[in-house]
PDB file of C-alpha atoms in Angstrom:
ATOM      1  CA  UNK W   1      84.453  74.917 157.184  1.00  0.00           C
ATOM      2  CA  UNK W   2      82.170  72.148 156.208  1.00  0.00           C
ATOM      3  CA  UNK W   3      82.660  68.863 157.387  1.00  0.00           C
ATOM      4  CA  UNK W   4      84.269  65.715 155.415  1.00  0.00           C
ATOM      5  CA  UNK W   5      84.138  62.580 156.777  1.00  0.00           C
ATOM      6  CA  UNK W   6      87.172  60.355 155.577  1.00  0.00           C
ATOM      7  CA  UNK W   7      86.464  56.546 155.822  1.00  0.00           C
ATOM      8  CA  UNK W   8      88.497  53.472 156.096  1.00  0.00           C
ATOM      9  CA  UNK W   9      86.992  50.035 156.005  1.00  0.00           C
ATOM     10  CA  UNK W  10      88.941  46.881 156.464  1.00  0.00           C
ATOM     11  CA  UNK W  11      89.453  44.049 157.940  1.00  0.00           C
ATOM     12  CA  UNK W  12      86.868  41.016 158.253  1.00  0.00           C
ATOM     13  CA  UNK W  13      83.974  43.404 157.175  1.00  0.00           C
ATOM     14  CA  UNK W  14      84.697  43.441 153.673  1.00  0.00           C
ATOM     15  CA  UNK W  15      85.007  39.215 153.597  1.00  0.00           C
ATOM     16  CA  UNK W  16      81.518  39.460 155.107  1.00  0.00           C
ATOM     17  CA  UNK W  17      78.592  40.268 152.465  1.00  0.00           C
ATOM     18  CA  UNK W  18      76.112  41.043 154.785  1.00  0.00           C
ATOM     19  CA  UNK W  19      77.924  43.217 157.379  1.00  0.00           C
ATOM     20  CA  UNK W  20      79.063  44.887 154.123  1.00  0.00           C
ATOM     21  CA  UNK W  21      76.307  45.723 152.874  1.00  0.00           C
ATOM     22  CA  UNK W  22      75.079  46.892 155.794  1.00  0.00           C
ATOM     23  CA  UNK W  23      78.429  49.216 156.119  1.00  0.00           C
ATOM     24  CA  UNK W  24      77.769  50.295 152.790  1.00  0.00           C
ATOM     25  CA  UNK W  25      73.988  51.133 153.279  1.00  0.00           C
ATOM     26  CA  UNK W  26      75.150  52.926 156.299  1.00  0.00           C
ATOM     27  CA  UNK W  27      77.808  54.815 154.524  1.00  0.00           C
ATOM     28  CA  UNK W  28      75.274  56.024 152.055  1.00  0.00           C
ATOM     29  CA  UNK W  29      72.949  57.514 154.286  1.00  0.00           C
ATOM     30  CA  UNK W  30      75.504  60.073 155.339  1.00  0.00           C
ATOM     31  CA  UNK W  31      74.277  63.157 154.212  1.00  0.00           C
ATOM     32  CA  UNK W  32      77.549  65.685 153.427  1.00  0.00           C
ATOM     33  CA  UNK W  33      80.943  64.932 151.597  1.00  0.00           C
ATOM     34  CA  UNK W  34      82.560  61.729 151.900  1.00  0.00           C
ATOM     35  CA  UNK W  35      85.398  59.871 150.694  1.00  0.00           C
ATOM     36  CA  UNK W  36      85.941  56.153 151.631  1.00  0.00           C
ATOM     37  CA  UNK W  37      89.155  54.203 151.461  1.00  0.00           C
ATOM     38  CA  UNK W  38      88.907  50.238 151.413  1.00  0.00           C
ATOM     39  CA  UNK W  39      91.817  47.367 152.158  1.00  0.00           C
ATOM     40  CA  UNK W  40      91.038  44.083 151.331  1.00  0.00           C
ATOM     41  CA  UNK W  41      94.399  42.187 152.546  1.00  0.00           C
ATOM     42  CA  UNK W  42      92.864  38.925 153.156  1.00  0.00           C
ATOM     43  CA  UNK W  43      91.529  38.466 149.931  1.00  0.00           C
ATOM     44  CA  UNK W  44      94.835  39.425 148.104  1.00  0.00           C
ATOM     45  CA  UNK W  45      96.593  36.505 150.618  1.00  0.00           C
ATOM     46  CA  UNK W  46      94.094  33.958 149.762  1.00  0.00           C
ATOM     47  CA  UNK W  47      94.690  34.211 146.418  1.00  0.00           C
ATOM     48  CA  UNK W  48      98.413  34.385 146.888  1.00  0.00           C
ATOM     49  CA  UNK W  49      98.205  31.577 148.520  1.00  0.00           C
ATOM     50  CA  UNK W  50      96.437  29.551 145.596  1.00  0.00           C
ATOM     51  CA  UNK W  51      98.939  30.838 143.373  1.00  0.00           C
ATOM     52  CA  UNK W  52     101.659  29.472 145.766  1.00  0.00           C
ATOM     53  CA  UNK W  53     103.046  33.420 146.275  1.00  0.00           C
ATOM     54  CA  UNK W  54     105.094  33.408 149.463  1.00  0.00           C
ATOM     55  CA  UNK W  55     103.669  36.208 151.744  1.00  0.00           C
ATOM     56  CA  UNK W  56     105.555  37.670 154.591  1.00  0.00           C
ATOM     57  CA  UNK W  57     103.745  40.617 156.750  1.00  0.00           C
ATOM     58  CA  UNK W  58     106.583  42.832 159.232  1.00  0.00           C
ATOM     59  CA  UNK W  59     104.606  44.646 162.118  1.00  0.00           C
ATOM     60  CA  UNK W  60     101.696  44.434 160.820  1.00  0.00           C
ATOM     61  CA  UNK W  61     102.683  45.018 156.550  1.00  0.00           C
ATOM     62  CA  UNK W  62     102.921  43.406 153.299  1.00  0.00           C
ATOM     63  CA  UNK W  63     105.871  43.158 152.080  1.00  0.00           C
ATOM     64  CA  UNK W  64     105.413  43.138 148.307  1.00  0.00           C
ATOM     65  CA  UNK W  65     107.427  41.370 145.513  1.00  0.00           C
ATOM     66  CA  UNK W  66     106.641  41.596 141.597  1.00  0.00           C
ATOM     67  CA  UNK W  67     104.257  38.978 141.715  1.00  0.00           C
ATOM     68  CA  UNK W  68     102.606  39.823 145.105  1.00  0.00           C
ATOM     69  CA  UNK W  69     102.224  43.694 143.395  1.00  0.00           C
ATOM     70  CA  UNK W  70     100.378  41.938 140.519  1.00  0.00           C
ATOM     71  CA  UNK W  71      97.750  40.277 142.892  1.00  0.00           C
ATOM     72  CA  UNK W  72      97.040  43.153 144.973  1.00  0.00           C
ATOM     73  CA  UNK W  73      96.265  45.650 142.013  1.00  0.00           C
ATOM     74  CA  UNK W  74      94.050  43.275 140.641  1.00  0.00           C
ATOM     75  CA  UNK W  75      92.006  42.942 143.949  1.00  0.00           C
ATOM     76  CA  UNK W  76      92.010  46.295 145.446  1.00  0.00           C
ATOM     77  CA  UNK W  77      92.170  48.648 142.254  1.00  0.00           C
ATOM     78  CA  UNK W  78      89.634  46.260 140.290  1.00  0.00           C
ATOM     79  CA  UNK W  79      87.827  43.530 141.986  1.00  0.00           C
ATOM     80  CA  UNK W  80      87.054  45.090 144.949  1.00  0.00           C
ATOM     81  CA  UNK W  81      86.988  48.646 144.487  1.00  0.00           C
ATOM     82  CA  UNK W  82      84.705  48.341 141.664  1.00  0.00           C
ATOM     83  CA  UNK W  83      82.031  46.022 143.587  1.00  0.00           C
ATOM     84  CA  UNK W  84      82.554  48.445 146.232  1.00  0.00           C
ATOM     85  CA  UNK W  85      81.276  51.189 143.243  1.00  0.00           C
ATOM     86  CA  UNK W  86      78.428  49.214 141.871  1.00  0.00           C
ATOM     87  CA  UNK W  87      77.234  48.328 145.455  1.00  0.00           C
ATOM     88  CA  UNK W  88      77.133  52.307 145.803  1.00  0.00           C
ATOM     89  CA  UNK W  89      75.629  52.932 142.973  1.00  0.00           C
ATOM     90  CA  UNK W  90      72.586  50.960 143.515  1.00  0.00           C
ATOM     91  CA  UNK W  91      72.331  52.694 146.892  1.00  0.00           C
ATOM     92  CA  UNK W  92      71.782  56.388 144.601  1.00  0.00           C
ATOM     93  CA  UNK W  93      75.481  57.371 145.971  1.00  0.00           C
ATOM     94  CA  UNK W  94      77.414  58.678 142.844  1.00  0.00           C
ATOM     95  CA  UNK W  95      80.620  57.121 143.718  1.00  0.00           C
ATOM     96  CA  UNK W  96      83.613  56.290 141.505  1.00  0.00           C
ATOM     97  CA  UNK W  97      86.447  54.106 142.356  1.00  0.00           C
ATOM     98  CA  UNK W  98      90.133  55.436 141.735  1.00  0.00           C
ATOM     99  CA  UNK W  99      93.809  54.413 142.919  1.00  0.00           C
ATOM    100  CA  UNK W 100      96.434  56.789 143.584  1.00  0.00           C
ATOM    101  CA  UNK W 101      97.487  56.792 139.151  1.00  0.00           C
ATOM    102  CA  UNK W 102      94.490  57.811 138.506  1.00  0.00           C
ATOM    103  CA  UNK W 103      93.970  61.519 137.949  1.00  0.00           C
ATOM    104  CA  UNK W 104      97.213  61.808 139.409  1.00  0.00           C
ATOM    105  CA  UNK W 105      95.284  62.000 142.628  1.00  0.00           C
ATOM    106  CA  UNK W 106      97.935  60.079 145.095  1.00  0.00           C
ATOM    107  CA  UNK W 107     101.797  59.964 144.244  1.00  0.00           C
ATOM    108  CA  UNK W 108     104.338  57.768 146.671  1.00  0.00           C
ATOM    109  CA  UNK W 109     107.950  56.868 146.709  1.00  0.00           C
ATOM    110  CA  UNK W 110     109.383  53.041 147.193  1.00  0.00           C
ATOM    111  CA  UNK W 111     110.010  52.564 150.553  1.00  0.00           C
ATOM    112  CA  UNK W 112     113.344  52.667 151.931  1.00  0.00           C
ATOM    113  CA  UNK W 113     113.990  51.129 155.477  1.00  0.00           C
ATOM    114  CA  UNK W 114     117.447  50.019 156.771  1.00  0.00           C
ATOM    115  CA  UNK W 115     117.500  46.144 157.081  1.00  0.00           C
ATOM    116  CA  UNK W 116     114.239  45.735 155.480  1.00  0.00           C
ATOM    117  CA  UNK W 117     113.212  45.340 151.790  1.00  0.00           C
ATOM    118  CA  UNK W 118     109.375  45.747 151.446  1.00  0.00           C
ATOM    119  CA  UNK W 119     109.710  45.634 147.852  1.00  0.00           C
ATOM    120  CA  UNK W 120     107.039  47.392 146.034  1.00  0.00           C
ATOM    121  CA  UNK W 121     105.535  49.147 148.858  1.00  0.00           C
ATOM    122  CA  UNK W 122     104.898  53.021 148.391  1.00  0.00           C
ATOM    123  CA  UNK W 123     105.048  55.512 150.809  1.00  0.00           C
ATOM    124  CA  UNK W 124     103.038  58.848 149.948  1.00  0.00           C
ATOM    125  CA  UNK W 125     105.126  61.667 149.292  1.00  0.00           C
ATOM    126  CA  UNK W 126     105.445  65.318 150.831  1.00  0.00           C
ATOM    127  CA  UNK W 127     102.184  66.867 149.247  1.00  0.00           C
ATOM    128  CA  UNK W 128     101.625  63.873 147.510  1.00  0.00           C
ATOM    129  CA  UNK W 129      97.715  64.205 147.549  1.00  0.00           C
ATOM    130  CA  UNK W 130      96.442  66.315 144.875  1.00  0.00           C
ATOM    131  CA  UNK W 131      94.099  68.141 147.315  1.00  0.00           C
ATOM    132  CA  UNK W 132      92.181  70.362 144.101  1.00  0.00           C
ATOM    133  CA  UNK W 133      91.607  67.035 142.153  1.00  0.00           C
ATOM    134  CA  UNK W 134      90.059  65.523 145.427  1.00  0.00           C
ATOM    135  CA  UNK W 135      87.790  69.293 146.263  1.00  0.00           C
ATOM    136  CA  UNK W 136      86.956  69.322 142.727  1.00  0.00           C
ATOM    137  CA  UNK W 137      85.597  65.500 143.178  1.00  0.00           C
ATOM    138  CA  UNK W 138      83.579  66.318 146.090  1.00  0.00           C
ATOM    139  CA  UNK W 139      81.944  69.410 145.118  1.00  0.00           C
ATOM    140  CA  UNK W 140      80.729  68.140 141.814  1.00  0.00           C
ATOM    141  CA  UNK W 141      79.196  65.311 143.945  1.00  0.00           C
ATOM    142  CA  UNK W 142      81.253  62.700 143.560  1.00  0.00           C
ATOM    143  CA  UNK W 143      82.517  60.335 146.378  1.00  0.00           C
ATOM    144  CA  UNK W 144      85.606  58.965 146.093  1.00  0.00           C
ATOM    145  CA  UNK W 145      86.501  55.190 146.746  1.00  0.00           C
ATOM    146  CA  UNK W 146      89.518  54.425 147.169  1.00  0.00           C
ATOM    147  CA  UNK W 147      92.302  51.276 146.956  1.00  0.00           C
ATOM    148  CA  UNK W 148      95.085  51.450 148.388  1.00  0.00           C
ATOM    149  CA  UNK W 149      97.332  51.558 145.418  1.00  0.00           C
ATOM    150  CA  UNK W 150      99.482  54.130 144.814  1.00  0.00           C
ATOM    151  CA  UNK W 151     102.054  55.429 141.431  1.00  0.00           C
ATOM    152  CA  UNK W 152     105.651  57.047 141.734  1.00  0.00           C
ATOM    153  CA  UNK W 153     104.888  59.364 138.869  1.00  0.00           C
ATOM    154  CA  UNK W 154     107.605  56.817 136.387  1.00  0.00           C
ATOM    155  CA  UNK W 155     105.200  54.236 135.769  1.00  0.00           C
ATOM    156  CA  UNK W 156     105.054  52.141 138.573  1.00  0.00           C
ATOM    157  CA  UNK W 157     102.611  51.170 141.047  1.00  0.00           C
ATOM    158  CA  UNK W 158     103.123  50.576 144.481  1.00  0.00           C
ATOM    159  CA  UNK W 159     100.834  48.444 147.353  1.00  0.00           C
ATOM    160  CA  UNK W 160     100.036  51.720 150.080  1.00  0.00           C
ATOM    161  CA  UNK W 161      98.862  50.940 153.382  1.00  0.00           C
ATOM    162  CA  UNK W 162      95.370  51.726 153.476  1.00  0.00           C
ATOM    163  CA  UNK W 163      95.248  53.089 157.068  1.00  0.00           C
ATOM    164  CA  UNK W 164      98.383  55.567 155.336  1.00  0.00           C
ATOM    165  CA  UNK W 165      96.145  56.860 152.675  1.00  0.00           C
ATOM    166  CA  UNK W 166      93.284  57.219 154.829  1.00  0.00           C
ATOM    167  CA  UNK W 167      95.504  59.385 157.234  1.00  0.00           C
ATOM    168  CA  UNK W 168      97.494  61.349 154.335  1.00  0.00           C
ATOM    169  CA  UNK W 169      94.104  62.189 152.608  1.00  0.00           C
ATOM    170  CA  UNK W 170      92.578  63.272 155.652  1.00  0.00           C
ATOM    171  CA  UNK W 171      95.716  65.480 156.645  1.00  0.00           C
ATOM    172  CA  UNK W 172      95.698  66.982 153.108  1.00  0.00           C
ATOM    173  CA  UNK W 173      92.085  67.521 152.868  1.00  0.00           C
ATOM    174  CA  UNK W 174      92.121  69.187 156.443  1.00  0.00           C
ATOM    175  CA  UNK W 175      93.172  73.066 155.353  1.00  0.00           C
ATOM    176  CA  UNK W 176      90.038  72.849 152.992  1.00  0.00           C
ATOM    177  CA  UNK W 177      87.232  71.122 155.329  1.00  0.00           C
ATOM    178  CA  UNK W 178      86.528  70.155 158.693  1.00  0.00           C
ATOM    179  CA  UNK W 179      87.773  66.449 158.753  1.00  0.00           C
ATOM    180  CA  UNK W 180      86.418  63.494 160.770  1.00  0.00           C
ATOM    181  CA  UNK W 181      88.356  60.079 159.937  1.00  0.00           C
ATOM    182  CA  UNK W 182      87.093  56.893 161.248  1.00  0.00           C
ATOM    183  CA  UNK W 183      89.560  53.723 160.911  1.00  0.00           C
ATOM    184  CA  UNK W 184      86.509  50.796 160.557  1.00  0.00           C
ATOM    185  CA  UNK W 185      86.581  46.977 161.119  1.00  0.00           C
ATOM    186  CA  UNK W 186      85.316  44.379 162.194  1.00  0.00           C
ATOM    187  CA  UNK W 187      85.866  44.902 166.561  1.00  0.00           C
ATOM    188  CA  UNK W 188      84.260  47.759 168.594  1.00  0.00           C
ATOM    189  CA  UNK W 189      87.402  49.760 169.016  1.00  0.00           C
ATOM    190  CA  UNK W 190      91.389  49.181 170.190  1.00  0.00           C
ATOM    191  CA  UNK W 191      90.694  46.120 172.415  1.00  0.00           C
ATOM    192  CA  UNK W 192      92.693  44.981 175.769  1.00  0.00           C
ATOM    193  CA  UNK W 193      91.716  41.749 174.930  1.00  0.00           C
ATOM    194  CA  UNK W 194      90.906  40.509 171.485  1.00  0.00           C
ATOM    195  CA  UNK W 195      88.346  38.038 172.537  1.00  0.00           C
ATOM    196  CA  UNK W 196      86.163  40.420 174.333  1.00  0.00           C
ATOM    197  CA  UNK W 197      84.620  42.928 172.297  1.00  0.00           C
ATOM    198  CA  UNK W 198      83.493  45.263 175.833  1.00  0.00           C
ATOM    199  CA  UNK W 199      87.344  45.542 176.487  1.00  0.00           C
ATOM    200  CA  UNK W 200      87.806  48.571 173.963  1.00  0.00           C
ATOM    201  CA  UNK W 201      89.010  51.485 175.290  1.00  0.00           C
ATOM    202  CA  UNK W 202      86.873  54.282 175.001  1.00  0.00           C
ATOM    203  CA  UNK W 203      89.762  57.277 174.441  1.00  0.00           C
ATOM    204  CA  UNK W 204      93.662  56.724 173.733  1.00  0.00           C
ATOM    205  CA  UNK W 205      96.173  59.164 174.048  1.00  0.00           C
ATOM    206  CA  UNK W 206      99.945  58.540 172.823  1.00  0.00           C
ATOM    207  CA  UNK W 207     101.596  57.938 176.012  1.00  0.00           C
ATOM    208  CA  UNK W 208      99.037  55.109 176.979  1.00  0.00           C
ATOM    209  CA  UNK W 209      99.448  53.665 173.473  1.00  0.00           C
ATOM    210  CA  UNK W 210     103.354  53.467 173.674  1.00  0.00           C
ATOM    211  CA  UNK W 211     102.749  51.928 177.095  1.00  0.00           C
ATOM    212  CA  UNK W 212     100.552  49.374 175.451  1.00  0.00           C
ATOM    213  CA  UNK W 213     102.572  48.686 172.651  1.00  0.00           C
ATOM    214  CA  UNK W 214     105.664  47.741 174.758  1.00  0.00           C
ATOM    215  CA  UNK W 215     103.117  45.673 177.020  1.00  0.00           C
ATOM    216  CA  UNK W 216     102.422  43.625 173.458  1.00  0.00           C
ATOM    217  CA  UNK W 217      98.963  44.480 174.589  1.00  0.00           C
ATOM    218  CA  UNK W 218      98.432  46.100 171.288  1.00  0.00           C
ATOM    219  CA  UNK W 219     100.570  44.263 168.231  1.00  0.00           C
ATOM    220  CA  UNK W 220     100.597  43.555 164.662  1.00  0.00           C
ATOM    221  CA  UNK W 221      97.775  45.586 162.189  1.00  0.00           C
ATOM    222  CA  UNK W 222      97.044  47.857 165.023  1.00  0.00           C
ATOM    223  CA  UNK W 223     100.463  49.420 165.090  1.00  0.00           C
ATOM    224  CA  UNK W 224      99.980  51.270 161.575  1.00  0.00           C
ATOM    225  CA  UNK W 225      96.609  52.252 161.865  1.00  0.00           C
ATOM    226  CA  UNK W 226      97.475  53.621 165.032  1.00  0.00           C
ATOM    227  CA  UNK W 227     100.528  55.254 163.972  1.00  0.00           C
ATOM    228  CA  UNK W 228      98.223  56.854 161.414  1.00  0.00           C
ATOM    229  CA  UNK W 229      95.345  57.827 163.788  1.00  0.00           C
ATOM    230  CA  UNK W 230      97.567  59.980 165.674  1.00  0.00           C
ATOM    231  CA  UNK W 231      99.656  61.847 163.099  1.00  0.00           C
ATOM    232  CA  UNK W 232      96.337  62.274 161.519  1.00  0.00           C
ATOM    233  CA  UNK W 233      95.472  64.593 164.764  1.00  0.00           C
ATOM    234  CA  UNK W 234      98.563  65.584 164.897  1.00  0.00           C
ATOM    235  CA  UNK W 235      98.510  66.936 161.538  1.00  0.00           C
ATOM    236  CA  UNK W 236      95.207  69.008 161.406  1.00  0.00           C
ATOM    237  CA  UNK W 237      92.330  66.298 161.358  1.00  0.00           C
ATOM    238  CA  UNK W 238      89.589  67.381 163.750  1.00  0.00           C
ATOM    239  CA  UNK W 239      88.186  64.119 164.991  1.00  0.00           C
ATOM    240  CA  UNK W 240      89.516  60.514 164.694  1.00  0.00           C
ATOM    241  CA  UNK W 241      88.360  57.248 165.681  1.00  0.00           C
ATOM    242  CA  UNK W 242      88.793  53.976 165.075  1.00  0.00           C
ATOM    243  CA  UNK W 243      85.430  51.475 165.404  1.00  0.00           C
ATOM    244  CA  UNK W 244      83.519  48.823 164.303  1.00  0.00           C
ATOM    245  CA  UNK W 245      82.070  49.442 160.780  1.00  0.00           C
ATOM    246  CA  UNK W 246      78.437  49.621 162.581  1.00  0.00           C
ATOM    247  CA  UNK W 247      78.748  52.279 163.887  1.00  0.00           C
ATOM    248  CA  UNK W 248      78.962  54.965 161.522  1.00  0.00           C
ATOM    249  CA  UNK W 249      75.137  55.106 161.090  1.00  0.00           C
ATOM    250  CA  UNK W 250      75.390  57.509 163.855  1.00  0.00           C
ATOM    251  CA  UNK W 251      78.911  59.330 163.072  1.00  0.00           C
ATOM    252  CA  UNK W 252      77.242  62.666 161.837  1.00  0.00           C
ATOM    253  CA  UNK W 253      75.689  62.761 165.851  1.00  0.00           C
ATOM    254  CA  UNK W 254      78.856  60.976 167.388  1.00  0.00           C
ATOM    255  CA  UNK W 255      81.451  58.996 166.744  1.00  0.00           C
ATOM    256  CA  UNK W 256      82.000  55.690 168.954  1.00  0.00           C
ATOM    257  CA  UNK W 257      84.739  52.789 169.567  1.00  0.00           C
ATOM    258  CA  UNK W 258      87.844  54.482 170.432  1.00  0.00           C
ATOM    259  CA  UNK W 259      88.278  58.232 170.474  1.00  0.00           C
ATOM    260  CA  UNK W 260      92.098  59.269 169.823  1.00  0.00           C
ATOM    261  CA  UNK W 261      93.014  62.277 171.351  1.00  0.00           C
ATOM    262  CA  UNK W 262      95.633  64.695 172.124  1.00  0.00           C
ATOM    263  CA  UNK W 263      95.765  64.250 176.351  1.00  0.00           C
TER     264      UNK W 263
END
């Protein structure tokens, strides 16, 4: 099958112009089908925050009221996503920027978790990616960017995790092409200590990352994209790492930071 290389950036790369730029540039260059999916969280907090909206994050996410929904949608479906297009654009990659209503490409369901209310917070349903609309996307040569909101199919949007949709679009997309997902930001890999960027760990298995979990070595935002790292391989995805945005000039050769595997 031919390979598809499934992109997440995040984290303090996007609230950096020039190492996004340079992400972007990089992200162009890659010569076969591509889909990227962007975050943007700090942005969306900041301006909570000037709008005095209370923000309260549980292992690592949002939990999303009315008002908090309204923020996010207007930062990751419009500002962002659509700077993330133009930027593209002028790069001669023929990218357009969608959320999950659009082209009914992603449907979720509001979470439901005993104890906790995340409010409007979506979690993608069983076959919930419309796999043809995305193959039909890519092989008119179109990339796909995109934000991590999601619909419910009534009229509602919901805030996604973007590390989820990254992970449910590469499982879906994995019965139709050979898929490589790389989890970007702004450190060199899963770190045993956050202030030194040579601590990453080169390969994780599960076993080692429950061990580090319930060390507290690994914590907060790490916990859901590395929940969705591994079912990604778990579910069909040939190749997943998660890195520092740099490197994916080289991820058609090989893929550094933190290689998740099986064993």
């Amino acid at each position: 099958m031919e390979k598809l290389y499934v992109i997440k950036i995040g984290g303090n790369i996007i609230d950096d112009k020039k190492q996004f730029q340079k992400f972007l540039s990089d992200f162009s260059a890659i010569k076969a089908p591509k889909i990227i999916i962007h975050g943007g969280g700090k942005l969306a907090t900041g301006l909570c925050n000037e709008l005095n909206i209370k923000q309260q994050i549980i292992e690592g996410r949002r939990v999303t009221d009315a008002e908090t929904l309204n923020v996010t949608v207007m930062v990751y479906a419009g500002l962002i996503n659509k700077n993330i297009v133009a930027s593209l654009q002028s790069l001669q990659c023929n990218a357009m920027g969608f959320c999950g209503a659009d082209g009914n490409l992603i449907k979720s369901k509001k979470r439901e978790s005993a104890g906790i209310d995340y409010g409007y917070v979506g979690d993608i349903a069983e076959d919930g990616v419309d796999v043809k609309q995305f193959v039909n996307l890519i092989s008119n040569g179109i990339i796909p960017v995109i934000s991590p909101i999601t619909h419910d199919g009534k009229g509602n949007l919901l805030n996604t995790n973007a590390d989820t949709m990254a992970a449910k679009i590469a499982i879906a997309l994995s019965a139709s092409f050979e898929v490589v997902l790389a989890c970007c930001f702004e450190k060199t890999g899963v770190l045993a200590n956050v202030e030194d960027e040579e601590s990453y760990f080169p390969s994780l298995n599960k076993a080692h990352y429950f061990k580090l979990r319930s060390e507290g070595i690994i914590s907060k935002g790490m916990i859901p994209k590395l929940d969705n790292a591994f079912d990604a391989l778990e579910k069909g995805v040939t190749h997943v790492a998660v890195c520092h945005a740099k490197h994916i000039s080289g991820i058609t050769t090989q893929l550094k930071g933190t290689q998740i595997t099986a064993l």
